[in-house]
Short mmCIF file of C-alpha atoms in Angstrom, two decimals:
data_model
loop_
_atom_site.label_atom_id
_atom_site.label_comp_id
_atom_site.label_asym_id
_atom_site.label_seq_id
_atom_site.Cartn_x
_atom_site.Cartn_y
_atom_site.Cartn_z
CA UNK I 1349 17.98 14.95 5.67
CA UNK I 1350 14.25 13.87 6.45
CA UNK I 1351 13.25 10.49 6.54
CA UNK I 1352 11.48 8.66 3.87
CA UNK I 1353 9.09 5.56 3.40
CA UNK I 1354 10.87 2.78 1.49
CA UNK I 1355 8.23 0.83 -0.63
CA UNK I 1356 9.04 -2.70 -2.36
CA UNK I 1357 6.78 -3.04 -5.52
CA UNK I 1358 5.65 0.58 -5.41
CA UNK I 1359 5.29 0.46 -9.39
CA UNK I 1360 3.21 -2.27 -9.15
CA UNK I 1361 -0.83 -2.20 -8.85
CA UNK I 1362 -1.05 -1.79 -4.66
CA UNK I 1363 2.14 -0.15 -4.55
CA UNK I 1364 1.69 2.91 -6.75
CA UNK I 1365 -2.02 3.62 -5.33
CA UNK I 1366 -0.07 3.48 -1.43
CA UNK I 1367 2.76 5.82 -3.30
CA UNK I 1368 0.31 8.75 -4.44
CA UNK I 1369 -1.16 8.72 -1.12
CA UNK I 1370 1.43 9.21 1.09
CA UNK I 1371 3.06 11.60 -1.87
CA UNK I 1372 -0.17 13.52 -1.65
CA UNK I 1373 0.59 13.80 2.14
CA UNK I 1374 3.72 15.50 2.29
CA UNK I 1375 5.83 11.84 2.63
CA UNK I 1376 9.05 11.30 0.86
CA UNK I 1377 8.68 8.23 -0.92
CA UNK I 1378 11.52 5.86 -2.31
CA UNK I 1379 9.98 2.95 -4.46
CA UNK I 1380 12.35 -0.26 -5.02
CA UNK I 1381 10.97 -2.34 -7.85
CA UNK I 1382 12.27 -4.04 -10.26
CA UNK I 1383 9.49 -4.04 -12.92
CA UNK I 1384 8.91 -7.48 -13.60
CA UNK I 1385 5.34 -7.03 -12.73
CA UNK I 1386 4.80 -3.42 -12.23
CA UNK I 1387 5.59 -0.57 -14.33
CA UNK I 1388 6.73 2.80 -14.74
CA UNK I 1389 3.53 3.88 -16.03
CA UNK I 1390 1.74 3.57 -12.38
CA UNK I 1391 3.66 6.15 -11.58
CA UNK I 1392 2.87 8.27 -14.82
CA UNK I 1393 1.10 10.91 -12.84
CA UNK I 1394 3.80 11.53 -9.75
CA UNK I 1395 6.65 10.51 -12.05
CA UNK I 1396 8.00 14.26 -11.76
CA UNK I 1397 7.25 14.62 -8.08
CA UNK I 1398 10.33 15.90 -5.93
CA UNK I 1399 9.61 13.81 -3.05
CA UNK I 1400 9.43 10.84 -5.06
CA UNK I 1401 12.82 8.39 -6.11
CA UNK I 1402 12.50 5.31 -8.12
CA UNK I 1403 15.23 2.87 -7.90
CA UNK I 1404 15.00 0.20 -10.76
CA UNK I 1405 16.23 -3.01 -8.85
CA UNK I 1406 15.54 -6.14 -7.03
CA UNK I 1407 15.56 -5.64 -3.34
CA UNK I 1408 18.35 -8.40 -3.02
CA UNK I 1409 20.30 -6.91 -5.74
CA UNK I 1410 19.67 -3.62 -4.59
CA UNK I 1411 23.33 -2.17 -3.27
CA UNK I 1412 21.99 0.98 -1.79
CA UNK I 1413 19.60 -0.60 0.31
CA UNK I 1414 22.02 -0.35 3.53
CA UNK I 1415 21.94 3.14 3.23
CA UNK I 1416 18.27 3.47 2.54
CA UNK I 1417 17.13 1.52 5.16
CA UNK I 1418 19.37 4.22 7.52
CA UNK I 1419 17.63 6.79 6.22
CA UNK I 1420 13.63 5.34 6.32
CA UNK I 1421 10.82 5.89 8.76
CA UNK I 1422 9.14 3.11 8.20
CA UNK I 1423 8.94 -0.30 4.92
CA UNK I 1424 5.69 -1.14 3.33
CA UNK I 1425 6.97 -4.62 1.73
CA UNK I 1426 4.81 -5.25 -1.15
CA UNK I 1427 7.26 -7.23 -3.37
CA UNK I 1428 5.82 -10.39 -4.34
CA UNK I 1429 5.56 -12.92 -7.29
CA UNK I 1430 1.64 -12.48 -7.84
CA UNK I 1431 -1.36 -14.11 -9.74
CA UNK I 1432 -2.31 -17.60 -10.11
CA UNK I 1433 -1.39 -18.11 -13.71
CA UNK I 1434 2.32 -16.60 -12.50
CA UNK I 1435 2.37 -19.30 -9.73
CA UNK I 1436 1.40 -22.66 -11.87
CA UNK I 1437 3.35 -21.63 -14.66
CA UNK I 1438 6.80 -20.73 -12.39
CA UNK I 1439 6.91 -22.15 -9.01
CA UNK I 1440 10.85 -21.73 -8.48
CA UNK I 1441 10.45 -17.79 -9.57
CA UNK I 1442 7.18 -17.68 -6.94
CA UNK I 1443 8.95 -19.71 -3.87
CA UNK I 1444 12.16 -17.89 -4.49
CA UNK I 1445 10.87 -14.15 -5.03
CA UNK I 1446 8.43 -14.41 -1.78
CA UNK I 1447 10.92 -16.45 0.28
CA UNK I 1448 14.46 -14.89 -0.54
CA UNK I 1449 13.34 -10.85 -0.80
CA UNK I 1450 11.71 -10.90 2.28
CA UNK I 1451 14.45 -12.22 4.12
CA UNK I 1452 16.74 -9.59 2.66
CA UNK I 1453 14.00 -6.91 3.57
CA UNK I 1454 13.81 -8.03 7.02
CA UNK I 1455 17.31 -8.39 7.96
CA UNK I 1456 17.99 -4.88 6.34
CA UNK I 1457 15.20 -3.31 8.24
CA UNK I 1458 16.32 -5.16 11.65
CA UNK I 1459 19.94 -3.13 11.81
CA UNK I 1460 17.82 0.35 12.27
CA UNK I 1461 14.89 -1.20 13.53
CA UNK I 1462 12.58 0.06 11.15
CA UNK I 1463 9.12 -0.80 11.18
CA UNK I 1464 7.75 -3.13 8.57
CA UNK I 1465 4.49 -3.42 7.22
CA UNK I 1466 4.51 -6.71 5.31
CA UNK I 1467 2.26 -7.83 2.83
CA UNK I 1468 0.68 -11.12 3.22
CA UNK I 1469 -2.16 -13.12 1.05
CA UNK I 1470 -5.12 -14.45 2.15
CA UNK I 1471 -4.13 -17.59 -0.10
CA UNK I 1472 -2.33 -19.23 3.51
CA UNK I 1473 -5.31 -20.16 4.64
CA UNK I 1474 -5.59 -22.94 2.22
CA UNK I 1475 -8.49 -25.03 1.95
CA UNK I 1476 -10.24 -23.72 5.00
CA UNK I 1477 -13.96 -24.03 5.10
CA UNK I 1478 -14.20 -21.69 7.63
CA UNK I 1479 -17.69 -19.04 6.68
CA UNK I 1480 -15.04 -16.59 7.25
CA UNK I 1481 -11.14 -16.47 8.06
CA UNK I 1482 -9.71 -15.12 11.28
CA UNK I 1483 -6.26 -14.32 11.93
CA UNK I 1484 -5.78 -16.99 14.32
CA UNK I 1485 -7.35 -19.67 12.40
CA UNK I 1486 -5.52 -22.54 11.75
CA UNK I 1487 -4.39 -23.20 7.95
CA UNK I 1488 -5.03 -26.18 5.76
CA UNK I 1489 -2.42 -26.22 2.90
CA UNK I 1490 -2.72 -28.64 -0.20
CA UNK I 1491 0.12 -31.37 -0.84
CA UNK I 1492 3.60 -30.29 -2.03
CA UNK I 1493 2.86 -31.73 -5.31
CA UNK I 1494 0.22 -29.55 -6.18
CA UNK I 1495 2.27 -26.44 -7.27
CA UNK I 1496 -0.82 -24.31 -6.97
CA UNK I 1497 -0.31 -24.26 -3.32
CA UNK I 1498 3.78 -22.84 -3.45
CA UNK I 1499 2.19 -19.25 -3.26
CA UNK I 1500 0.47 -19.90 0.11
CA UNK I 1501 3.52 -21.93 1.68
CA UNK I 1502 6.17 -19.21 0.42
CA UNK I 1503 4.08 -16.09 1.88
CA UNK I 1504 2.72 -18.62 5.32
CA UNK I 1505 7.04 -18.77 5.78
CA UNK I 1506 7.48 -15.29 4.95
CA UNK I 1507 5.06 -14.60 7.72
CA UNK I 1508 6.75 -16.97 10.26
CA UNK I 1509 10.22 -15.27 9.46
CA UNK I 1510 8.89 -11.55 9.77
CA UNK I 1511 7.31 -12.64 13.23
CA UNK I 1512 10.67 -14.36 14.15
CA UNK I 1513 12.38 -11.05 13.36
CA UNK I 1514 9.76 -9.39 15.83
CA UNK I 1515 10.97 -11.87 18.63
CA UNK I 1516 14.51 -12.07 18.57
CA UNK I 1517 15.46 -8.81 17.10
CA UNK I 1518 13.01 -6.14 18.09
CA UNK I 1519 11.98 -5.70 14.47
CA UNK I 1520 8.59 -4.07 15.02
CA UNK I 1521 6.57 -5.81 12.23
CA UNK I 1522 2.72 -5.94 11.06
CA UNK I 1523 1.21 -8.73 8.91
CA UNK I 1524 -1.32 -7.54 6.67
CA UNK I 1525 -2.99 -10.79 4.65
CA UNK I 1526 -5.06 -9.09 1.63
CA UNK I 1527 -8.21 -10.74 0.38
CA UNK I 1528 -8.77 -9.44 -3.51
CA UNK I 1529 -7.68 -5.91 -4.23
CA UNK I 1530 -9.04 -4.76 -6.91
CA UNK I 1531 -8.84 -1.33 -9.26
CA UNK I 1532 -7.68 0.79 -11.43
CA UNK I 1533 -4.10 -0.56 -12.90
CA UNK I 1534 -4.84 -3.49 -11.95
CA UNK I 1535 -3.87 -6.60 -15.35
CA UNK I 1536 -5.64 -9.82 -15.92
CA UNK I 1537 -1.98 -10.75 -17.00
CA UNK I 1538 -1.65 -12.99 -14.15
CA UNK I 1539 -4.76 -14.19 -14.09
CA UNK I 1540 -6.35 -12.04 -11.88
CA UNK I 1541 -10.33 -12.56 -12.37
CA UNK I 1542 -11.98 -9.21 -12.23
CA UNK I 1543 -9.79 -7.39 -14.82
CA UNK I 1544 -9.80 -10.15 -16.96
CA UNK I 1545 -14.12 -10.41 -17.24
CA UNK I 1546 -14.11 -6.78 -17.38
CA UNK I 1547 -11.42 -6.87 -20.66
CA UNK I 1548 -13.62 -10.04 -22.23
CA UNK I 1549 -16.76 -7.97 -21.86
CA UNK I 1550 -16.09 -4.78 -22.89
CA UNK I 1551 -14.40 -6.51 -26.41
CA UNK I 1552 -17.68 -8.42 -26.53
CA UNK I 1553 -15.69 -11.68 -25.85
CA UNK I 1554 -17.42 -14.85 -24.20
CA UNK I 1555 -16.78 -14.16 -19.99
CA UNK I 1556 -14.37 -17.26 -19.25
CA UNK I 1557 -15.37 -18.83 -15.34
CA UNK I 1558 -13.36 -21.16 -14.37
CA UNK I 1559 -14.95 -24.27 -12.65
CA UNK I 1560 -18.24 -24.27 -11.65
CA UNK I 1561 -18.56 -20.77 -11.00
CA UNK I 1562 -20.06 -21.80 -7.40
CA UNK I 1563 -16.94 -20.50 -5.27
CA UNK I 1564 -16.96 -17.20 -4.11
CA UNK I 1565 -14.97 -14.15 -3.41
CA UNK I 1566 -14.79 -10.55 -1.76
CA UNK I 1567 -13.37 -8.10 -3.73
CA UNK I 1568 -11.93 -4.53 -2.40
CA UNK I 1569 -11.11 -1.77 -3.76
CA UNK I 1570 -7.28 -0.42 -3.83
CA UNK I 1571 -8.43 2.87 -2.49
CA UNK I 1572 -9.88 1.28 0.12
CA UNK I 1573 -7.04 -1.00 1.22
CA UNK I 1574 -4.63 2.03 0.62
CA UNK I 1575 -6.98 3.67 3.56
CA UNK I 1576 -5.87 0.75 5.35
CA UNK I 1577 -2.64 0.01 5.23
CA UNK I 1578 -2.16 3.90 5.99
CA UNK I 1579 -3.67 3.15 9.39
CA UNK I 1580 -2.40 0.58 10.66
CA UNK I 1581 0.78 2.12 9.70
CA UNK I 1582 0.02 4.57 11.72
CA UNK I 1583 -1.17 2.16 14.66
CA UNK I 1584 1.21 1.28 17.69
CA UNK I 1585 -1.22 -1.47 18.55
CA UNK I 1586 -0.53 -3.02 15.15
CA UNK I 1587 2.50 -4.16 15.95
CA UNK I 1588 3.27 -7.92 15.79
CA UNK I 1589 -0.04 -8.62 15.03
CA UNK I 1590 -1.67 -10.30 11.74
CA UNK I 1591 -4.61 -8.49 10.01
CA UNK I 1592 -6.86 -9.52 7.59
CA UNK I 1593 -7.78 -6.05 5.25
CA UNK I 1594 -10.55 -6.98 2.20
CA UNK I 1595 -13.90 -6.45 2.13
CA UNK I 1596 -17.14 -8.75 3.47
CA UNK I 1597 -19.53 -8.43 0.45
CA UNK I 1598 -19.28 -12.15 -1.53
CA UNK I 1599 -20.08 -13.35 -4.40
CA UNK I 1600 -19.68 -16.02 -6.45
CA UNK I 1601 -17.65 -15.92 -9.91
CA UNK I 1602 -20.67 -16.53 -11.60
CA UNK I 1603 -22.77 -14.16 -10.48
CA UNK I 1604 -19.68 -11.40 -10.72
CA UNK I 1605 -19.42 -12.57 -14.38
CA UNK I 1606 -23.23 -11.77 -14.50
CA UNK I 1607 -22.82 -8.19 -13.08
CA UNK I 1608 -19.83 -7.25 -14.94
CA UNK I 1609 -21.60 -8.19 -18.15
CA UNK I 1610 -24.58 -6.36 -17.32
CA UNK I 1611 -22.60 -3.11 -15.77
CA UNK I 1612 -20.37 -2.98 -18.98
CA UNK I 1613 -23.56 -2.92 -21.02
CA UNK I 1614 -22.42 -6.01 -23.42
CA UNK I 1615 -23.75 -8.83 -24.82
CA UNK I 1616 -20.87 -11.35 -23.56
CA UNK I 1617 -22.09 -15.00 -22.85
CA UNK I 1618 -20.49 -16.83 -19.90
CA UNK I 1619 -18.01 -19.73 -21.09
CA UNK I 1620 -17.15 -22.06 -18.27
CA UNK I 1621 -14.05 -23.32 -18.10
CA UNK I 1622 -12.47 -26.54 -16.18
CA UNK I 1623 -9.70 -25.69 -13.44
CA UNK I 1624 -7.58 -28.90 -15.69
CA UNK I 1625 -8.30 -27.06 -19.02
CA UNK I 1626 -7.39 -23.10 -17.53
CA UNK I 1627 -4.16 -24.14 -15.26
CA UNK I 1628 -2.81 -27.64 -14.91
CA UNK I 1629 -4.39 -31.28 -13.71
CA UNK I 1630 -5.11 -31.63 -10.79
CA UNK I 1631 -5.37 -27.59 -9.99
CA UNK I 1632 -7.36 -27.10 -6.28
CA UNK I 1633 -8.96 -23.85 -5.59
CA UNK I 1634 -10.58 -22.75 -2.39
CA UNK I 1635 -14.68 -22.46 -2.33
CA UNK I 1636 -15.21 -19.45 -0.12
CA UNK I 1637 -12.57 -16.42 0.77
CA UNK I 1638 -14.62 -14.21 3.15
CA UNK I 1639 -12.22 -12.26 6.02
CA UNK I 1640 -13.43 -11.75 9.15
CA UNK I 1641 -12.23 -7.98 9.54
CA UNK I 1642 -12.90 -7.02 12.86
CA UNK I 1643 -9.75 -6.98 13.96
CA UNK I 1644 -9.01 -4.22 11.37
CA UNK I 1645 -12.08 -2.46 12.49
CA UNK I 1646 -10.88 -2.65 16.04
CA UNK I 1647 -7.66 -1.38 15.92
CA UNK I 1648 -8.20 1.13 13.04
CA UNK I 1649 -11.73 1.92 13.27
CA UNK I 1650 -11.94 1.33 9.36
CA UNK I 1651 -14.42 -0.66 7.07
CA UNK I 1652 -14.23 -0.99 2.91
CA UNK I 1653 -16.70 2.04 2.28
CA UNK I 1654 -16.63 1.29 -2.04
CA UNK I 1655 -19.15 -1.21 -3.52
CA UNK I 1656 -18.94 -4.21 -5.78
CA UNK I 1657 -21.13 -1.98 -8.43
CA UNK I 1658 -18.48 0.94 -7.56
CA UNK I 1659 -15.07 -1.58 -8.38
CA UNK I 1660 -16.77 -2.27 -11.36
CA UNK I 1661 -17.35 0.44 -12.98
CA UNK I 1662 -13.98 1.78 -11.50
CA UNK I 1663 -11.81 -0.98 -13.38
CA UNK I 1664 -14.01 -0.56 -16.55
CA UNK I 1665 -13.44 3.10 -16.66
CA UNK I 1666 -9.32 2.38 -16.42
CA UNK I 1667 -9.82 -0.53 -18.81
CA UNK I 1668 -11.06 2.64 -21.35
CA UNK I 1669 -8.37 4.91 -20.12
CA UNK I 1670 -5.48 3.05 -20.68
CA UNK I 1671 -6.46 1.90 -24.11
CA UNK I 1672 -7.07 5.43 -25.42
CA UNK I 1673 -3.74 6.06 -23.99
CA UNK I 1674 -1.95 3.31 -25.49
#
């Protein structure tokens, strides 16, 4: 039988996008999710492809795993508790999703020695003030008692344990720490920002920025990252390393409420919001998120080709799609 590529969280936002593409390149793909943030319907349009199983489960409840691990060519680990509202609101879910799945992932994958690409955040770099994060910064985490900061700590030790597999058991392993992907499928659920403007504006809703709307961010698109992940996949040199994949353009949330509203064509006012009033007392966020990337570029030879203007009008357009659908 050939191989496959086993993907945790392939129904989710990331995860389906990755699953078309390699579908679309001959791959067999097996997708482990258990659908607490995905869903089936991001992978409405390969849902009937041969080369493509689904198996509904957590990846440490998952009893076949043994036996799909035996059979994979490589693991794109994308399971993850995700968005900020998700971490405030349940820190035991988000410390014990990131913490305990990737362990299981990891000590599955080590039996066969099957390489891992592992999906990291580029929330463990904290409170930086860095103009722009390299791998081999060092962090600056908040205080224990500021839940907002679980996310970071659970994915920083995810990281250390993936790297430990690397060392003692010859688990080849490459850290990819994501800086905003953004796109089609992609909910405001969570809290993720650019969804949620582009839902407030198209219903003609006031834009809600939280804070001052000062701190900035560099958004991606998921086609983009998809490009990628696929290469350093398919990179030797990747191995063991830590890579930073998002995209340089920044901007602050202000001025991306700004564009979305004038993009969408509506007539939304801004509404700014306080970090106490949107998430809890006390809630720290960082200023500036702005990768460095040239290790990416180096290894892969790749650079985020799709503009801020392009996202846009990308997650609009799915915003329209999925409502006539629904």
């Amino acid at each position: 039988m050939s191989k496959h590529v086993l993907i945790t969280g392939g129904a989710g936002f990331i995860g389906s996008h990755l699953v078309e593409r390699l579908l679309a390149e001959g791959k067999r793909v097996v997708v482990v999710d258990d659908f607490s943030t995905g869903s089936r319907a991001n992978l409405a349009s390969v849902q009937n492809y041969p080369n493509l199983r689904v198996v509904a489960s957590k990846v440490s409840l998952c009893a076949e795993l043994p036996e799909l691990m035996a059979q994979a060519e490589s693991v794109i680990h994308l399971a993850a508790a995700v968005g900020v509202e998700l971490v405030v609101q349940s820190p035991i879910r988000t410390i014990e999703t990131n913490l305990h799945e990737s362990e299981v992932i990891l000590a599955a994958a080590a039996v066969h020695r099957v390489p891992v690409l592992f999906a990291s955040t580029s929330e463990v770099y904290g409170k930086s003030a860095r103009p722009a994060f390299r791998e081999d910064d060092d962090l600056l985490i908040g205080p224990p008692t500021l839940g907002r900061w679980s996310y970071a700590c659970s994915k920083l030790m995810d990281e250390f344990l993936a790297l430990a597999y690397l060392r003692e058991r010859g688990l080849p392993v490459t850290i990819v720490r994501l800086f905003n992907t953004v796109g089609p499928r992609q909910t405001g659920q969570y809290g993720m920002v650019l969804p949620r403007f582009v839902s407030a504006a198209q219903a003609g809703r006031p834009v809600r920025v939280y804070g001052d709307g000062l701190q900035t961010r560099c958004f991606c698109h998921v086609l983009d990252t998809v490009e990628a992940l696929m290469r350093l996949r398919a990179c030797p040199a990747a191995s063991g390393e830590v890579v930073n994949v998002g995209s340089e353009q920044e901007i602050t949330m202000r001025g991306l409420a700004e564009e979305v509203v004038r993009l969408v064509g509506s007539t939304s006012t801004l509404e700014f919001v306080p970090y106490d009033a949107a998430y809890a007392p006390g809630f720290e966020d960082m200023r500036r998120r702005r990768p460095d990337i040239s290790k990416l570029q180096r290894l892969t030879g790749f650079s985020p080709r799709r503009s801020l203007t392009e996202i846009v009008h990308a997650v609009a357009a799915g915003n329209r799609t999925s409502r006539a659908g629904s």
